[in-house]
CSV table of C-alpha atoms and ligand atoms in Angstrom, one decimal:
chain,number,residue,atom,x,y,z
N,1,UNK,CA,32.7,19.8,-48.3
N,2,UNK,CA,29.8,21.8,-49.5
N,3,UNK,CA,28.5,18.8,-51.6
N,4,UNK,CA,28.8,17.0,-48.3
N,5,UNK,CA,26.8,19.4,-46.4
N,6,UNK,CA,24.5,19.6,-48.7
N,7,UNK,CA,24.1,15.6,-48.5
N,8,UNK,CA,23.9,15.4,-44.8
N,9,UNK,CA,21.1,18.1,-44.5
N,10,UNK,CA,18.8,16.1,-45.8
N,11,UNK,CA,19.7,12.9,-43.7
N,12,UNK,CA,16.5,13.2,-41.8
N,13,UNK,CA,14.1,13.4,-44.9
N,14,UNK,CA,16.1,10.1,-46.1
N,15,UNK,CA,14.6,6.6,-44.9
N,16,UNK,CA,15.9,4.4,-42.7
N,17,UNK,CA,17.7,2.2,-44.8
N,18,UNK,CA,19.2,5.2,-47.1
N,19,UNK,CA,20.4,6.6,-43.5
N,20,UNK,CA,22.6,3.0,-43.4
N,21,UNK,CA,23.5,3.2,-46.7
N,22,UNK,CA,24.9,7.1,-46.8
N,23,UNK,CA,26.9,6.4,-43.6
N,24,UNK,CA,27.8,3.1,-44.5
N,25,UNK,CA,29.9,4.7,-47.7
N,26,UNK,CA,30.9,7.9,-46.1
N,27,UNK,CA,32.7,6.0,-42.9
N,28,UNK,CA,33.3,2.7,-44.5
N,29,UNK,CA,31.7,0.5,-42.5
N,30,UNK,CA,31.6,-3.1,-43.1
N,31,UNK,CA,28.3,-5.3,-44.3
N,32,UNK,CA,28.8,-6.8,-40.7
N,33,UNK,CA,28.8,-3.3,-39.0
N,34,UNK,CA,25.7,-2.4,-40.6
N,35,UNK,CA,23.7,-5.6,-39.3
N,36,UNK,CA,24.3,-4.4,-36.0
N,37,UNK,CA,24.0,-1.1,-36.5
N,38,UNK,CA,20.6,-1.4,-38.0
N,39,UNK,CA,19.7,-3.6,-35.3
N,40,UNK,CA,18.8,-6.6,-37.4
N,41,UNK,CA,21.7,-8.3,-35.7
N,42,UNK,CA,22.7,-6.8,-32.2
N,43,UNK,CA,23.4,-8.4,-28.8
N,44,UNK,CA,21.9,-11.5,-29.1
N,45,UNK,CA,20.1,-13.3,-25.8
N,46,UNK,CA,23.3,-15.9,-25.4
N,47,UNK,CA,25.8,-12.9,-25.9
N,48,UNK,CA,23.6,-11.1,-22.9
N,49,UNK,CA,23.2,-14.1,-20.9
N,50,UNK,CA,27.2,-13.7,-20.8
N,51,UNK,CA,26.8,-10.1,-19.3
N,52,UNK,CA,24.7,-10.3,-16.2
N,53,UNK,CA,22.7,-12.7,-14.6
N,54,UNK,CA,19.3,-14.5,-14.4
N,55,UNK,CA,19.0,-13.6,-18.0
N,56,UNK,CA,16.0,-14.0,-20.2
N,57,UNK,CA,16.2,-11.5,-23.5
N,58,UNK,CA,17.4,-7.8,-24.1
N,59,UNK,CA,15.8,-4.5,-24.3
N,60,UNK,CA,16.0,-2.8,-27.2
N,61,UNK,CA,15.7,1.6,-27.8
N,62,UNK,CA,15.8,3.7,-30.7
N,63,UNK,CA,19.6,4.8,-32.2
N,64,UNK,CA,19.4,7.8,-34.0
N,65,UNK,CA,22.3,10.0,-35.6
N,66,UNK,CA,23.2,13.0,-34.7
N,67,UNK,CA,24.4,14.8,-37.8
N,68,UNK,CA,26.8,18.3,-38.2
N,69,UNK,CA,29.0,17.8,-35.4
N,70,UNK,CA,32.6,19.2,-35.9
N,71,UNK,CA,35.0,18.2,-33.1
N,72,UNK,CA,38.2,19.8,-32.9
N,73,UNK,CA,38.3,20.1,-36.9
N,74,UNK,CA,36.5,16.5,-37.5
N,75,UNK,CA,32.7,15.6,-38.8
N,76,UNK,CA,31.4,12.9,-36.9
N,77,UNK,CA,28.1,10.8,-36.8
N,78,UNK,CA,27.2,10.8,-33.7
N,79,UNK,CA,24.9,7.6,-32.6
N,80,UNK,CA,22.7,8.6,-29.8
N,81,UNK,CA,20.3,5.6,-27.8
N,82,UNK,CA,17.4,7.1,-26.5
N,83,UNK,CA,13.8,6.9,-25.6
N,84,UNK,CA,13.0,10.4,-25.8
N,85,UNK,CA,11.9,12.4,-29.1
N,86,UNK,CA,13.3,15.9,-29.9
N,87,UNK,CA,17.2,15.5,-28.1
N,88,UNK,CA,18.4,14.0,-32.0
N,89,UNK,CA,16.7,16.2,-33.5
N,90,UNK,CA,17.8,19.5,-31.0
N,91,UNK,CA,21.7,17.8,-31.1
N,92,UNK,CA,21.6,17.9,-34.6
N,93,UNK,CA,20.6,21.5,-35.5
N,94,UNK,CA,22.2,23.6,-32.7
N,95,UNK,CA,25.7,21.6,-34.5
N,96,UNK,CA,24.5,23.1,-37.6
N,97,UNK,CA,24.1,26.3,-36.0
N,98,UNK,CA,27.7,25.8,-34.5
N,99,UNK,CA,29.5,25.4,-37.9
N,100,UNK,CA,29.9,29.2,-38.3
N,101,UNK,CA,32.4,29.1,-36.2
N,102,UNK,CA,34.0,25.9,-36.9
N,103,UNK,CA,32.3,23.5,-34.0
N,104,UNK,CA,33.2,22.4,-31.1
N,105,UNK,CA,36.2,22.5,-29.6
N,106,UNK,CA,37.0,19.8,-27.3
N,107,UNK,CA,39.8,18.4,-25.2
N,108,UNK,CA,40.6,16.2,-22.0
N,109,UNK,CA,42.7,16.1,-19.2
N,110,UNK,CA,44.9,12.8,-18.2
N,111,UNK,CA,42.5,9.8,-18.0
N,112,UNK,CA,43.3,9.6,-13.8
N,113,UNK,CA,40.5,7.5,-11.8
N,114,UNK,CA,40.9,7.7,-8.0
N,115,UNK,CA,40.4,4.7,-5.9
N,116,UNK,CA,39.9,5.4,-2.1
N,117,UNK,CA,41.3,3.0,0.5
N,118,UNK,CA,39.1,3.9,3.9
N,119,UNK,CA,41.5,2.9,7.0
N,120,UNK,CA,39.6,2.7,10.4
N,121,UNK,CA,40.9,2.3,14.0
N,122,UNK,CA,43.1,4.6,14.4
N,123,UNK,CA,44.1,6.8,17.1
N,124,UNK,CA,47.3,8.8,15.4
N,125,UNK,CA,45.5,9.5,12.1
N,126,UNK,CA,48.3,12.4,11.5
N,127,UNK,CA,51.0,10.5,12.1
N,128,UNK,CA,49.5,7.4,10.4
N,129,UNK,CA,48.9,9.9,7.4
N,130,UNK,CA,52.5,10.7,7.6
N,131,UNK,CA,53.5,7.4,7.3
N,132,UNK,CA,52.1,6.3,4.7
N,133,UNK,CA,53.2,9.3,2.7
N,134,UNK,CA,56.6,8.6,3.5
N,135,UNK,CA,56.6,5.3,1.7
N,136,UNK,CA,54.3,6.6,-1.4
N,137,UNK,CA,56.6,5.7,-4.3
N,138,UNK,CA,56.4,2.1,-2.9
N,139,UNK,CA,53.1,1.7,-2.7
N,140,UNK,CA,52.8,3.0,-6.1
N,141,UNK,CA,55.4,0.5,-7.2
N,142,UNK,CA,53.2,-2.2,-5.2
N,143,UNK,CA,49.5,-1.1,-6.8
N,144,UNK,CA,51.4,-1.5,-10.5
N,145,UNK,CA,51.7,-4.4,-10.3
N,146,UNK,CA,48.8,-5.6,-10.9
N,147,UNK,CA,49.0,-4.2,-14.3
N,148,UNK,CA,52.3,-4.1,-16.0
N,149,UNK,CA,50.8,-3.7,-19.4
N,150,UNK,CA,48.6,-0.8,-18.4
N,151,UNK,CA,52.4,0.9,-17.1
N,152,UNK,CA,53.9,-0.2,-20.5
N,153,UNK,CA,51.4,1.9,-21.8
N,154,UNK,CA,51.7,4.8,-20.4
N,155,UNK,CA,49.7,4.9,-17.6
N,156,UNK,CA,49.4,3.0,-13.9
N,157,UNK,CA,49.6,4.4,-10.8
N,158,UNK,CA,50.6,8.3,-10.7
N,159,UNK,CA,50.2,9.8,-7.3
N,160,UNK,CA,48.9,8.6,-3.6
N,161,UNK,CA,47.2,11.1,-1.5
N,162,UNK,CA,45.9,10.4,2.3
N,163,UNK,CA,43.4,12.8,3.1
N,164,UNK,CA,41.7,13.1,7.3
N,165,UNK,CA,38.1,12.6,7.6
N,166,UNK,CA,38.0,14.3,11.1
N,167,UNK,CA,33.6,14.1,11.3
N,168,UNK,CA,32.0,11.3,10.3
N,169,UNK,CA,29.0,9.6,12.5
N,170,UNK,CA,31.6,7.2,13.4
N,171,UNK,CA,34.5,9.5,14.4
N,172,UNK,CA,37.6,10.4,12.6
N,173,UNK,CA,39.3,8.1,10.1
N,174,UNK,CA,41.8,7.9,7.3
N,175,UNK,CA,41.2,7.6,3.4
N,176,UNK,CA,43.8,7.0,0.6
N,177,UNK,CA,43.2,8.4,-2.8
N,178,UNK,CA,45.3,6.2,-5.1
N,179,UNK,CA,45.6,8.1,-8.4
N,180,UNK,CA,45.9,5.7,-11.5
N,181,UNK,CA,46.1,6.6,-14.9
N,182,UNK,CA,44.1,4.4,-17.2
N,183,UNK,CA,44.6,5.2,-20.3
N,184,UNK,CA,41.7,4.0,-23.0
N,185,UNK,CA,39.5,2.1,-19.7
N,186,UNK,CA,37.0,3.4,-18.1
N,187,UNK,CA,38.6,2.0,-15.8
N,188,UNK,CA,36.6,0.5,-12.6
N,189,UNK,CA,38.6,-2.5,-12.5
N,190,UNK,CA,42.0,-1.3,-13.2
N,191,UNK,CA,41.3,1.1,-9.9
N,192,UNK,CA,39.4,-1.7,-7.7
N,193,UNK,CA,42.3,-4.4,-8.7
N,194,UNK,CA,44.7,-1.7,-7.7
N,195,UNK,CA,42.9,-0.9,-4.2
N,196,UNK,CA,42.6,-4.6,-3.1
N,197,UNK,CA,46.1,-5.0,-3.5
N,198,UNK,CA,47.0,-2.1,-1.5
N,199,UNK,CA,44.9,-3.3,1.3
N,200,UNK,CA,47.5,-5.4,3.3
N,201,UNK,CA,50.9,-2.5,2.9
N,202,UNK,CA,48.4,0.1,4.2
N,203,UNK,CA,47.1,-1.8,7.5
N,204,UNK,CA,51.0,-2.9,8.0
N,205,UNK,CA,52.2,0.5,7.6
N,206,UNK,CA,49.3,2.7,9.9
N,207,UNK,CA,48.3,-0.2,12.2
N,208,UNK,CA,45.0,0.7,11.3
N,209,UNK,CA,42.2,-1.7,9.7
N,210,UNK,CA,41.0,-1.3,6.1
N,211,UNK,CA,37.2,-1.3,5.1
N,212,UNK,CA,36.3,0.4,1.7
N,213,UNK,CA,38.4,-0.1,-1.4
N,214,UNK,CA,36.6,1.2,-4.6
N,215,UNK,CA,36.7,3.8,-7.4
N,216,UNK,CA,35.2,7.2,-6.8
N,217,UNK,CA,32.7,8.1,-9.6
N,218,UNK,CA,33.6,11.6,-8.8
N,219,UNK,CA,36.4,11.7,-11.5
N,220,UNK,CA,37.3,15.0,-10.8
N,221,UNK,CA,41.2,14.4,-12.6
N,222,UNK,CA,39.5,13.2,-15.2
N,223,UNK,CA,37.7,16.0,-16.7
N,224,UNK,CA,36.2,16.5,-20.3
N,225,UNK,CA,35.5,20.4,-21.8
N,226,UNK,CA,34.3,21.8,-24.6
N,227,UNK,CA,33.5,25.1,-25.9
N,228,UNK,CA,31.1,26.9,-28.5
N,229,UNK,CA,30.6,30.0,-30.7
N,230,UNK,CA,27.0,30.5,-32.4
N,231,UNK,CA,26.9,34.1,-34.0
N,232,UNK,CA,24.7,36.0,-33.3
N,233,UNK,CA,22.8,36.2,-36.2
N,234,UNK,CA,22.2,32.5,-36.9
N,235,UNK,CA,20.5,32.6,-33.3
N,236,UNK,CA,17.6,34.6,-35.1
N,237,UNK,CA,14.5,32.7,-36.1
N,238,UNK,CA,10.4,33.3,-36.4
N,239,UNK,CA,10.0,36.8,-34.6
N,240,UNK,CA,13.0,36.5,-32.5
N,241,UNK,CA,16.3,38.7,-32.8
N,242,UNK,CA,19.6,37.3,-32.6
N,243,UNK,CA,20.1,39.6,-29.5
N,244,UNK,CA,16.9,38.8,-27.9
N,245,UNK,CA,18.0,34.9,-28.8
N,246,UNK,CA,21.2,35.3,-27.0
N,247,UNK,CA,20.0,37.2,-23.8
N,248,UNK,CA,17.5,34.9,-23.3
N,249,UNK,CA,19.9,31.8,-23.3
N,250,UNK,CA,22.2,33.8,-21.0
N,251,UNK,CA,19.2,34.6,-18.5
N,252,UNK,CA,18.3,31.3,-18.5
N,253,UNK,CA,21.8,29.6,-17.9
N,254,UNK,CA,22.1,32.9,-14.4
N,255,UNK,CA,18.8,31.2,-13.4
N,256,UNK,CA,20.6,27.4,-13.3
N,257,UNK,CA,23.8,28.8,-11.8
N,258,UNK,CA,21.8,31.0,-9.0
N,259,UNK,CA,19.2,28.3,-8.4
N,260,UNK,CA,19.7,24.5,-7.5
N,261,UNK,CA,16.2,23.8,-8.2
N,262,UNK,CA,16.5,24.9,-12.2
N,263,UNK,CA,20.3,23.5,-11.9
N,264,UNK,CA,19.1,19.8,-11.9
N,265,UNK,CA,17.2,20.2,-14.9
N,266,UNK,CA,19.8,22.4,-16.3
N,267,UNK,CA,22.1,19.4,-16.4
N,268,UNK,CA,19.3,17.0,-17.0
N,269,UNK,CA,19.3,18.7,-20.6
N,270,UNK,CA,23.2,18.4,-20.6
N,271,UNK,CA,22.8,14.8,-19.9
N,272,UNK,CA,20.4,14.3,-22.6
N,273,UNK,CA,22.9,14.7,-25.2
N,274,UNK,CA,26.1,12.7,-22.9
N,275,UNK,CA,23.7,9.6,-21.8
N,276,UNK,CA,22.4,8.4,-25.4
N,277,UNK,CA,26.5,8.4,-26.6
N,278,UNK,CA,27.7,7.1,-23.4
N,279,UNK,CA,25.3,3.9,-23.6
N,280,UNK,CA,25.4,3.9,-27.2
N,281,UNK,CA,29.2,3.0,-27.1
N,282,UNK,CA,28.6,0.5,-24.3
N,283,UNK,CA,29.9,2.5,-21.1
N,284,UNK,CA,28.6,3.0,-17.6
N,285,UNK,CA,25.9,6.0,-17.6
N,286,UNK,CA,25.2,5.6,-13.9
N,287,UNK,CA,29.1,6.4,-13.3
N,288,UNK,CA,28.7,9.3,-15.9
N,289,UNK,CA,26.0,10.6,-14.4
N,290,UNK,CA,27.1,10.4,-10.8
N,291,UNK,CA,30.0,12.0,-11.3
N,292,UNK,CA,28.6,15.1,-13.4
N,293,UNK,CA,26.0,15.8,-10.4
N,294,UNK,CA,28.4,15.7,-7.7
N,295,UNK,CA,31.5,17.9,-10.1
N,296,UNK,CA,28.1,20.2,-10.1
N,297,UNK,CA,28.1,20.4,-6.3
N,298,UNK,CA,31.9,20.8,-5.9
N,299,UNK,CA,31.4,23.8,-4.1
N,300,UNK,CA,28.9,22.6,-1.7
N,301,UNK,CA,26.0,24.0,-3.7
N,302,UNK,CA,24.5,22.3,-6.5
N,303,UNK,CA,24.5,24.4,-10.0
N,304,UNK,CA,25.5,24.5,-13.8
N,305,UNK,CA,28.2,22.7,-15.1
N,306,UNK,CA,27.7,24.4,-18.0
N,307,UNK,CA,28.2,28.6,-19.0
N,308,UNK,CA,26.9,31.2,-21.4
N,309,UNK,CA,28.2,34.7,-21.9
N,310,UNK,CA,28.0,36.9,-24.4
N,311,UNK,CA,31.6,37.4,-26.5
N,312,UNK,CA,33.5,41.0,-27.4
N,313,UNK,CA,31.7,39.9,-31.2
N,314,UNK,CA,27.9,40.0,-29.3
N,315,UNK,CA,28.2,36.2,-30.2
N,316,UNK,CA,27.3,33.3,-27.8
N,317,UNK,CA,29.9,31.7,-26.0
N,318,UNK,CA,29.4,28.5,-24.3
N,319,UNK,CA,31.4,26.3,-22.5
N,320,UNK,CA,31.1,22.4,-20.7
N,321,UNK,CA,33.5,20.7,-18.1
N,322,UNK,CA,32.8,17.6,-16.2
N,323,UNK,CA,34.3,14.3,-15.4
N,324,UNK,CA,34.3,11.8,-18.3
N,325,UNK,CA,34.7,8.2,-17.3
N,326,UNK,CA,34.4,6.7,-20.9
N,327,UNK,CA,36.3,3.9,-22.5
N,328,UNK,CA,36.8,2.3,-25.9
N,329,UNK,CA,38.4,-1.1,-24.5
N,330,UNK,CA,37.4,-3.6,-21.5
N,331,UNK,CA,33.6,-4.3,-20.6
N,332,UNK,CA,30.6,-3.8,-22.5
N,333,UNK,CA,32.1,-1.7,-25.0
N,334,UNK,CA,34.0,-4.8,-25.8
N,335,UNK,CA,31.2,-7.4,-25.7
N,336,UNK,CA,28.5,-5.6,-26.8
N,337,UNK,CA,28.9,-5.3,-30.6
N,338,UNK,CA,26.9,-2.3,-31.3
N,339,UNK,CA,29.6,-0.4,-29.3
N,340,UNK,CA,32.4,-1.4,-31.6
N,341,UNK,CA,30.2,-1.3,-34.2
N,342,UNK,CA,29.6,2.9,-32.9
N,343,UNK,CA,32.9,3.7,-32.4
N,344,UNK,CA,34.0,2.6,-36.0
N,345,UNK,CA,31.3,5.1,-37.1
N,346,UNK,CA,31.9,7.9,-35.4
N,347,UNK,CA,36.2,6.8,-36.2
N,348,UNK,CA,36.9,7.2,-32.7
N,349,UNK,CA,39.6,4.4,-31.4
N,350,UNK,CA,40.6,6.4,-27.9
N,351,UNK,CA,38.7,7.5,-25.1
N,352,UNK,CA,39.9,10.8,-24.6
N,353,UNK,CA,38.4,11.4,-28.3
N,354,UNK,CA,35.3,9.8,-27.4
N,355,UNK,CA,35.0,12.1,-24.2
N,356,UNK,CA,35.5,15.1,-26.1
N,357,UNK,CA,33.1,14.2,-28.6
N,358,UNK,CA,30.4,13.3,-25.5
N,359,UNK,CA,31.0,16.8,-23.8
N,360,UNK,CA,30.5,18.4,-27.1
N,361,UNK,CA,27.2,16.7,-27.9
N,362,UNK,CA,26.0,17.4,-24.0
N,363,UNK,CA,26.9,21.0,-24.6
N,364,UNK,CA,25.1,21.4,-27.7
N,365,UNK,CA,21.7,19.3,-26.2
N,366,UNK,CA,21.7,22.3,-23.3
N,367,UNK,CA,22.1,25.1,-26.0
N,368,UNK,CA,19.0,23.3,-27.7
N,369,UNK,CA,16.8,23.5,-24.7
N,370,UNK,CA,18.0,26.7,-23.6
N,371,UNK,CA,17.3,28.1,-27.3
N,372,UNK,CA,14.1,26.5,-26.8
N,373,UNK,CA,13.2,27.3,-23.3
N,374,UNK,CA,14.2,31.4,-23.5
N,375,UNK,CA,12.2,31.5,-27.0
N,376,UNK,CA,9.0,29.9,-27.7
N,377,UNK,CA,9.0,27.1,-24.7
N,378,UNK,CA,10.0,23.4,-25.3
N,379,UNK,CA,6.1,22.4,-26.0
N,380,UNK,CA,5.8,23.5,-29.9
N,381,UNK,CA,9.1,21.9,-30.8
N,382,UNK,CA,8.0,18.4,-28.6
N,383,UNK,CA,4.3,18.3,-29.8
N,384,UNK,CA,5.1,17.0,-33.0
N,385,UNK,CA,7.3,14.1,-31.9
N,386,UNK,CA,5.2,13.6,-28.4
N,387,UNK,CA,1.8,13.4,-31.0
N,388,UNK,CA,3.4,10.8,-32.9
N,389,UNK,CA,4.4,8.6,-30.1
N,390,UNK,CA,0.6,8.9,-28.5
N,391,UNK,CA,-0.4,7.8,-32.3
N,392,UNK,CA,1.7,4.9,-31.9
N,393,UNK,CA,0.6,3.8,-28.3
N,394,UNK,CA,-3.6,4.3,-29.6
N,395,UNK,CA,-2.7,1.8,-32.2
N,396,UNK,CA,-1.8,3.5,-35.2
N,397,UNK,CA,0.2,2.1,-38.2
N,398,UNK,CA,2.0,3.5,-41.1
N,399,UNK,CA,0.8,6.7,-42.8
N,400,UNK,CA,-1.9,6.7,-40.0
N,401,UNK,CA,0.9,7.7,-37.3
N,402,UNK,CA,1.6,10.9,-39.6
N,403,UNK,CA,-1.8,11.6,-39.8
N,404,UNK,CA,-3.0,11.4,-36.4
N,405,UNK,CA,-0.5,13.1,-35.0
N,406,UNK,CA,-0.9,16.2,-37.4
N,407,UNK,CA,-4.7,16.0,-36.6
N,408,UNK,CA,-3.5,15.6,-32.1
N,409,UNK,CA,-1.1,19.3,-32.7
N,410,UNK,CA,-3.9,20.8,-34.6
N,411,UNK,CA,-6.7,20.1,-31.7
N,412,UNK,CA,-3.9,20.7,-29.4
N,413,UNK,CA,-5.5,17.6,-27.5
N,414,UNK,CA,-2.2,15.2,-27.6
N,415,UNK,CA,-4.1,12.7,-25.6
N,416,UNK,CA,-4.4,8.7,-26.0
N,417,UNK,CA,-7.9,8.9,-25.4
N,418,UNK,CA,-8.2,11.4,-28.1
N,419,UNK,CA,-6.2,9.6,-30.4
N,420,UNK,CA,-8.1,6.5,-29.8
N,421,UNK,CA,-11.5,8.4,-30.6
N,422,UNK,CA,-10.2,9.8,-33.9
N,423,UNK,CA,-8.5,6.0,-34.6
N,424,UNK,CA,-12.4,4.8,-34.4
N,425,UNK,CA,-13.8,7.2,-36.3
N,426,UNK,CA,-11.5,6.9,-38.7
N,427,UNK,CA,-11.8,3.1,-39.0
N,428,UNK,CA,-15.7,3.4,-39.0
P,1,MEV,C1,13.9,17.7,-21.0
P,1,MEV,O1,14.2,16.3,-21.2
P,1,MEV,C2,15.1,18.5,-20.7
P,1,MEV,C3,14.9,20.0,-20.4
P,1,MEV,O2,14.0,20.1,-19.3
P,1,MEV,C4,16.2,20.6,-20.1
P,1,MEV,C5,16.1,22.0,-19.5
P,1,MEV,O3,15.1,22.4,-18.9
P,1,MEV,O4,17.1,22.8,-19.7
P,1,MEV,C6,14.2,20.7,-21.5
């Protein structure tokens, strides 16, 4: 273990293709996992032109790896796709700063997905409501159906709840909530196949006409948490106390809970670290991320989903929940062969482990701009990174990127325009 540690901290001073090689022998991947991992030989135009439509290429982004997570017990390499420097890097060293206390610890609730059936034209929406309720194992017998393997497995349709809508700016109206347990899917079409079928029992039953059928991204039975112990002393760095560390983290999570305005940046940072992991093994980030703003307003005001509190040791507790839609099987994380490709590095093969693992990395990403924010501000640790991009974009190539960027922090002038001066100058 400690040789191992010792390895992985130097992962970022390692080039790209030693990065390969070191996980390629400590999760042993296959030569073919490693050509899509490294890019050379990802989703190719005719596998994308399968995907969606009107097709003409792809889009690639960065992968880096996220290094020194422990989940539940576990080390995992943790693949992140993102456009924006520092969240790798911030990931990466408040999970180091997490080992003192073993990690994270992680774990999920039922993977339940809720479709809503909206019935209109009705003038007896209690009694309707009644009605339906009365017959609720058949309709649950009805929406399995659809899936007898999913049932076989475990999971299919669990629980049918009819809920009034009494204002609306079309008057009162029913909705059903079917409750379906979808094991390792995210599960959008298990829920929506489920729905459909439900449509013709439901207007039979209430007399009533059915409109909507579709998922609700706010997964609220479906919930992901993790939670975090950083001692007290390994918060202390530069001129900064441990203490003064751990107050200031606390302060600035009050300020997110109290205030909506600081809450949507809050989670922002949160989603920082659960986006780059959620696309990177080929799931739905705009379901992700509607359901973790609208678990945030639960309560009919917007704020945290995360918390920070101060233990009996004086150490730093923190904690995430929010819904988790992930899956490992069905959609792009099937077609897409960088997702399989991910999940065999990371040794996940379930999507409640791959939720835990996400939660955990979104918790640490808002301890690392937290740390940041209460201590020195996020600029010093971004200039770096932000110089070397602005290098990049005034035209600069190998060693010159280093270069230039070192001479942008110094002036304090990250600018293209002053990064295209120095470029001329230079090449004069
Ligand atoms: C930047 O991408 C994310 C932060 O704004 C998050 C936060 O303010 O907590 C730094």
């Amino acid at each position: 273990m400690a040789e191992k540690e010792h390895h992985n901290k130097k992962f970022y001073h390692l080039t790209r293709l030693e990065r390969l090689a070191q996980l390629k022998a400590e999760m042993h991947l296959s030569e073919a996992d490693m050509a899509v991992l490294s890019g050379e030989k990802s989703l190719s135009p005719v596998e994308a032109d399968h995907m969606i439509e009107n097709v003409i290429g792809t889009f690639s982004l960065p992968m880096g790896i996220a290094r020194y997570f422990r989940v539940n017990g576990r080390e995992i390499p943790i693949p992140m796709v993102v456009e924006e420097p520092s969240i790798v890097a911030g990931a990466s060293f408040m999970a180091r700063l997490s080992l003192g206390t073993g990690g994270f610890f992680a774990h999920t609730t039922a993977p339940e997905m809720i479709g809503q059936v909206q019935v209109l034209d009705l003038e007896d929406l209690s009694s309707a409501r009644m009605k339906l309720l009365a017959v609720k194992e058949s309709l649950l017998a009805e929406a399995a159906k659809v899936d007898p393997l999913l049932k076989e497995l475990g999971g299919g349709p669990k629980d049918l709840e009819v809920r009034l809508i009494s204002e609306s700016p079309i008057g009162p109206f029913l909705v059903v909530h079917l409750i379906v347990d979808v094991r390792d899917a995210m599960g959008a079409n298990a829920i929506n196949t489920a729905v459909e079928r439900l449509t013709h029992r439901v207007e039979e039953i209430t007399g009533g006409r059915v409109l909507l059928r579709i998922l609700s991204n706010l997964a609220d039975r479906r919930l992901a948490r993790a939670r975090v112990t950083i001692l007290k002393n390994d918060l202390a760095f530069d001129g900064f106390t441990g203490k003064d560390v751990r107050d200031g983290i606390i302060a600035a999570w009050a300020f997110a809970r109290a205030d909506p305005y600081r809450a949507a940046t809050h989670n922002k940072g949160i989603m920082n670290g659960i986006d780059p992991v959620v696309i990177a093994t080929g799931n739905d980030w705009r379901a992700v991320e509607a359901g973790a703003h609208a678990y945030a307003a639960r309560n009919g005001r917007y704020t945290s989903l995360s918390t920070w509190e101060k233990d009996a040791n004086g150490d730093l507790a923190g904690t995430l929940e929010m819904p988790l839609a992930v899956g490992t099987i069905g959609g792009a994380t099937r077609v897409h062969p960088a997702a399989q490709a991910n999940l065999r590095l990371m040794g996940i093969d379930s999507a409640s482990e791959l939720a835990q693992v996400i939660v955990s990395v979104g918790l640490a990403q808002n301890l690392a701009a937290l740390r940041a924010l209460a201590t020195e501000g996020i600029q010093r640790g971004h200039m770096g990174l932000h110089a070397r991009q602005v290098a990049i974009a005034a035209g600069a190539k190998g060693d010159q990127i280093n270069q230039l960027a070192e001479k942008l922090v110094q002036e304090k002038a990250i600018r293209i325009d002053r990064a295209s001066v120095i470029l001329k100058e230079w090449r004069n």
